[in-house]
GROMACS .gro file of C-alpha atoms in nm:
model
  195
    1MET     CA    1  -0.151   2.501   0.605
    2GLU     CA    2  -0.028   2.163   0.717
    3ALA     CA    3  -0.147   1.924   0.984
    4LYS     CA    4  -0.002   1.602   1.122
    5PHE     CA    5  -0.220   1.306   1.216
    6LYS     CA    6  -0.093   1.010   1.417
    7ILE     CA    7  -0.253   0.689   1.289
    8LEU     CA    8  -0.212   0.348   1.451
    9LEU     CA    9  -0.255   0.006   1.287
   10ILE     CA   10  -0.341  -0.266   1.538
   11GLY     CA   11  -0.455  -0.628   1.524
   12LYS     CA   12  -0.341  -0.986   1.553
   13SER     CA   13  -0.017  -1.100   1.389
   14GLY     CA   14  -0.064  -1.221   1.033
   15VAL     CA   15  -0.375  -1.020   0.945
   16GLY     CA   16  -0.181  -0.811   0.693
   17LYS     CA   17  -0.122  -0.481   0.875
   18SER     CA   18   0.224  -0.433   0.723
   19CYS     CA   19   0.097  -0.529   0.377
   20VAL     CA   20  -0.188  -0.279   0.409
   21LEU     CA   21   0.059  -0.009   0.514
   22ASN     CA   22   0.299  -0.086   0.229
   23SER     CA   23   0.013  -0.093  -0.021
   24PHE     CA   24  -0.095   0.254   0.092
   25THR     CA   25   0.246   0.419   0.120
   26THR     CA   26   0.438   0.257  -0.167
   27SER     CA   27   0.178   0.060  -0.368
   28ASP     CA   28   0.397  -0.247  -0.314
   29TYR     CA   29   0.281  -0.592  -0.212
   30GLU     CA   30   0.512  -0.869  -0.095
   31MET     CA   31   0.380  -1.226  -0.087
   32VAL     CA   32   0.597  -1.308   0.213
   33GLN     CA   33   0.613  -1.042   0.483
   34ALA     CA   34   0.824  -1.094   0.796
   35PRO     CA   35   0.634  -1.023   1.120
   36THR     CA   36   0.681  -0.672   1.254
   37ILE     CA   37   0.912  -0.665   1.554
   38GLY     CA   38   0.821  -0.380   1.784
   39VAL     CA   39   0.688  -0.114   1.550
   40ASP     CA   40   0.726   0.015   1.195
   41PHE     CA   41   0.664   0.375   1.094
   42LYS     CA   42   0.583   0.535   0.760
   43VAL     CA   43   0.470   0.880   0.648
   44LYS     CA   44   0.241   0.973   0.363
   45GLU     CA   45   0.104   1.312   0.270
   46ILE     CA   46  -0.252   1.353   0.146
   47SER     CA   47  -0.476   1.651   0.080
   48ILE     CA   48  -0.814   1.720   0.240
   49ASN     CA   49  -1.006   2.035   0.142
   50ASN     CA   50  -0.683   2.185   0.003
   51ASP     CA   51  -0.503   2.132   0.335
   52LYS     CA   52  -0.188   1.921   0.342
   53ILE     CA   53  -0.219   1.638   0.590
   54LYS     CA   54   0.089   1.442   0.688
   55LEU     CA   55  -0.011   1.097   0.813
   56GLY     CA   56   0.239   0.941   1.051
   57ILE     CA   57   0.137   0.574   1.050
   58TRP     CA   58   0.255   0.336   1.322
   59ASP     CA   59   0.236  -0.036   1.243
   60THR     CA   60   0.245  -0.227   1.572
   61ALA     CA   61   0.358  -0.584   1.625
   62GLY     CA   62   0.064  -0.820   1.665
   63MET     CA   63   0.264  -1.097   1.831
   64GLU     CA   64   0.190  -1.132   2.203
   65ARG     CA   65   0.554  -1.110   2.311
   66TYR     CA   66   0.584  -0.759   2.162
   67ARG     CA   67   0.252  -0.624   2.291
   68VAL     CA   68   0.413  -0.498   2.610
   69MET     CA   69   0.585  -0.238   2.389
   70THR     CA   70   0.265  -0.097   2.243
   71PRO     CA   71   0.103   0.109   2.526
   72SER     CA   72   0.330   0.408   2.467
   73PHE     CA   73   0.232   0.417   2.100
   74TYR     CA   74  -0.132   0.493   2.191
   75ARG     CA   75  -0.042   0.837   2.326
   76GLY     CA   76  -0.133   1.118   2.090
   77VAL     CA   77  -0.316   0.891   1.847
   78GLN     CA   78  -0.598   1.055   1.654
   79GLY     CA   79  -0.702   0.764   1.434
   80VAL     CA   80  -0.675   0.388   1.458
   81ILE     CA   81  -0.728   0.114   1.201
   82LEU     CA   82  -0.810  -0.220   1.359
   83VAL     CA   83  -0.724  -0.488   1.104
   84TYR     CA   84  -0.858  -0.842   1.095
   85ASP     CA   85  -0.828  -1.120   0.838
   86VAL     CA   86  -1.159  -1.219   0.673
   87THR     CA   87  -1.026  -1.577   0.642
   88ASP     CA   88  -0.974  -1.604   1.021
   89ARG     CA   89  -1.275  -1.548   1.250
   90GLY     CA   90  -1.047  -1.551   1.555
   91SER     CA   91  -0.868  -1.240   1.428
   92LEU     CA   92  -1.198  -1.047   1.442
   93ASN     CA   93  -1.275  -1.169   1.794
   94ASP     CA   94  -0.918  -1.078   1.895
   95LEU     CA   95  -0.992  -0.711   1.820
   96ASN     CA   96  -1.189  -0.696   2.147
   97SER     CA   97  -0.864  -0.714   2.347
   98TRP     CA   98  -0.700  -0.452   2.123
   99ILE     CA   99  -0.995  -0.217   2.176
  100SER     CA  100  -0.971  -0.271   2.552
  101GLU     CA  101  -0.600  -0.185   2.537
  102LEU     CA  102  -0.673   0.123   2.328
  103GLN     CA  103  -0.936   0.245   2.575
  104THR     CA  104  -0.690   0.192   2.859
  105TYR     CA  105  -0.386   0.368   2.713
  106ALA     CA  106  -0.515   0.630   2.467
  107ASP     CA  107  -0.502   0.987   2.597
  108LYS     CA  108  -0.777   1.125   2.371
  109SER     CA  109  -1.142   1.036   2.420
  110ASN     CA  110  -1.260   1.110   2.065
  111ILE     CA  111  -1.021   0.897   1.860
  112VAL     CA  112  -1.160   0.794   1.524
  113GLY     CA  113  -1.171   0.417   1.473
  114LEU     CA  114  -1.205   0.209   1.160
  115VAL     CA  115  -1.242  -0.170   1.153
  116LEU     CA  116  -1.079  -0.308   0.835
  117GLY     CA  117  -1.144  -0.661   0.709
  118ASN     CA  118  -0.837  -0.752   0.502
  119LYS     CA  119  -0.768  -1.031   0.249
  120ILE     CA  120  -1.102  -1.010   0.065
  121ASP     CA  121  -0.926  -1.168  -0.235
  122LYS     CA  122  -0.937  -1.503  -0.047
  123PRO     CA  123  -1.218  -1.739   0.062
  124ARG     CA  124  -1.397  -1.595   0.364
  125ALA     CA  125  -1.461  -1.716   0.716
  126VAL     CA  126  -1.609  -1.378   0.820
  127SER     CA  127  -1.895  -1.220   0.628
  128THR     CA  128  -1.908  -0.851   0.550
  129GLU     CA  129  -2.217  -0.824   0.771
  130ASP     CA  130  -2.036  -0.980   1.070
  131GLY     CA  131  -1.754  -0.729   1.033
  132ARG     CA  132  -2.001  -0.440   1.004
  133ILE     CA  133  -2.191  -0.552   1.316
  134PHE     CA  134  -1.865  -0.573   1.511
  135ALA     CA  135  -1.768  -0.219   1.406
  136GLN     CA  136  -2.113  -0.082   1.491
  137ARG     CA  137  -2.091  -0.231   1.840
  138TYR     CA  138  -1.792  -0.003   1.907
  139ARG     CA  139  -1.928   0.291   1.700
  140MET     CA  140  -1.648   0.263   1.446
  141MET     CA  141  -1.639   0.292   1.071
  142PHE     CA  142  -1.613  -0.029   0.871
  143LEU     CA  143  -1.445  -0.114   0.540
  144GLU     CA  144  -1.286  -0.413   0.369
  145SER     CA  145  -0.966  -0.437   0.168
  146SER     CA  146  -0.715  -0.651  -0.012
  147ALA     CA  147  -0.355  -0.546   0.039
  148LYS     CA  148  -0.267  -0.783  -0.245
  149THR     CA  149  -0.486  -0.615  -0.508
  150GLY     CA  150  -0.493  -0.273  -0.340
  151GLU     CA  151  -0.874  -0.274  -0.331
  152GLY     CA  152  -1.008  -0.053  -0.054
  153VAL     CA  153  -0.668   0.030   0.098
  154ASN     CA  154  -0.632   0.395  -0.006
  155PHE     CA  155  -1.000   0.456   0.061
  156ALA     CA  156  -0.965   0.324   0.419
  157PHE     CA  157  -0.680   0.561   0.507
  158GLU     CA  158  -0.843   0.854   0.329
  159GLU     CA  159  -1.179   0.802   0.502
  160LEU     CA  160  -1.013   0.770   0.842
  161ALA     CA  161  -0.808   1.086   0.783
  162ARG     CA  162  -1.116   1.275   0.662
  163LYS     CA  163  -1.307   1.178   0.979
  164VAL     CA  164  -1.014   1.289   1.198
  165TYR     CA  165  -1.004   1.616   1.001
  166GLU     CA  166  -1.377   1.669   1.062
  167THR     CA  167  -1.357   1.595   1.436
  168PRO     CA  168  -1.343   1.920   1.639
  169GLY     CA  169  -1.059   1.944   1.887
  170LEU     CA  170  -0.884   1.623   1.777
  171TRP     CA  171  -0.601   1.792   1.585
  172GLU     CA  172  -0.449   2.130   1.513
  173TYR     CA  173  -0.251   2.297   1.240
  174GLU     CA  174   0.125   2.319   1.273
  175ASN     CA  175   0.220   2.650   1.440
  176ALA     CA  176  -0.145   2.740   1.497
  177GLU     CA  177  -0.383   2.790   1.784
  178PRO     CA  178  -0.543   2.465   1.905
  179ALA     CA  179  -0.878   2.385   1.749
  180PRO     CA  180  -1.175   2.445   1.980
  181SER     CA  181  -1.283   2.156   2.200
  182PRO     CA  182  -1.598   1.975   2.091
  183THR     CA  183  -1.922   2.041   2.278
  184GLN     CA  184  -2.083   1.759   2.472
  185ASN     CA  185  -2.335   1.702   2.190
  186GLN     CA  186  -2.057   1.676   1.932
  187GLN     CA  187  -1.871   1.421   2.146
  188ASN     CA  188  -2.173   1.194   2.183
  189CYS     CA  189  -2.353   1.216   1.849
  190CYS     CA  190  -2.103   1.125   1.584
  191SER     CA  191  -2.034   0.781   1.442
  192GLY     CA  192  -1.674   0.678   1.386
  193TYR     CA  193  -1.569   0.744   1.745
  194ILE     CA  194  -1.445   0.464   1.964
  195TRP     CA  195  -1.633   0.570   2.276
   0.00000   0.00000   0.00000
């Protein structure tokens, strides 16, 4: 069987969202990456419990002038990776506004969220503990990565996809009956949910 998951990458411009995406989908890293204008889209297939999962990954522009385009991309999202730059404390604080936007425009209440501290190959301005505390405040998973070295990148996408896969009612197989809706206890007890 095959399933499709819609994954969104959000965060401030310059945090390395496009580099993280390229590292995951093509194992490439470019020192100089032009800012994303509007949105970029890539697909990668993975396997979870012998099921084929096609990840459709949307890389949104982090620049303010393009943010007006992003609300429509929140519809149908099952997983979101919120990326910040560990060398820039402001990029972590900026995730608050992205989370607010996500809560406003997303049409699913049990989206799986992962906060990803990128650029761990460089000197830090944000400790691992600060990133973890931020993620816990919003009941999201937390990981760190380096798009440059590839460290943590595949694991981040795979863990997010696995959590989406394990979330009742969040996705369904292609050409199959919808998965049952989660009970109230399931909706409120599990970590990795945004709200």
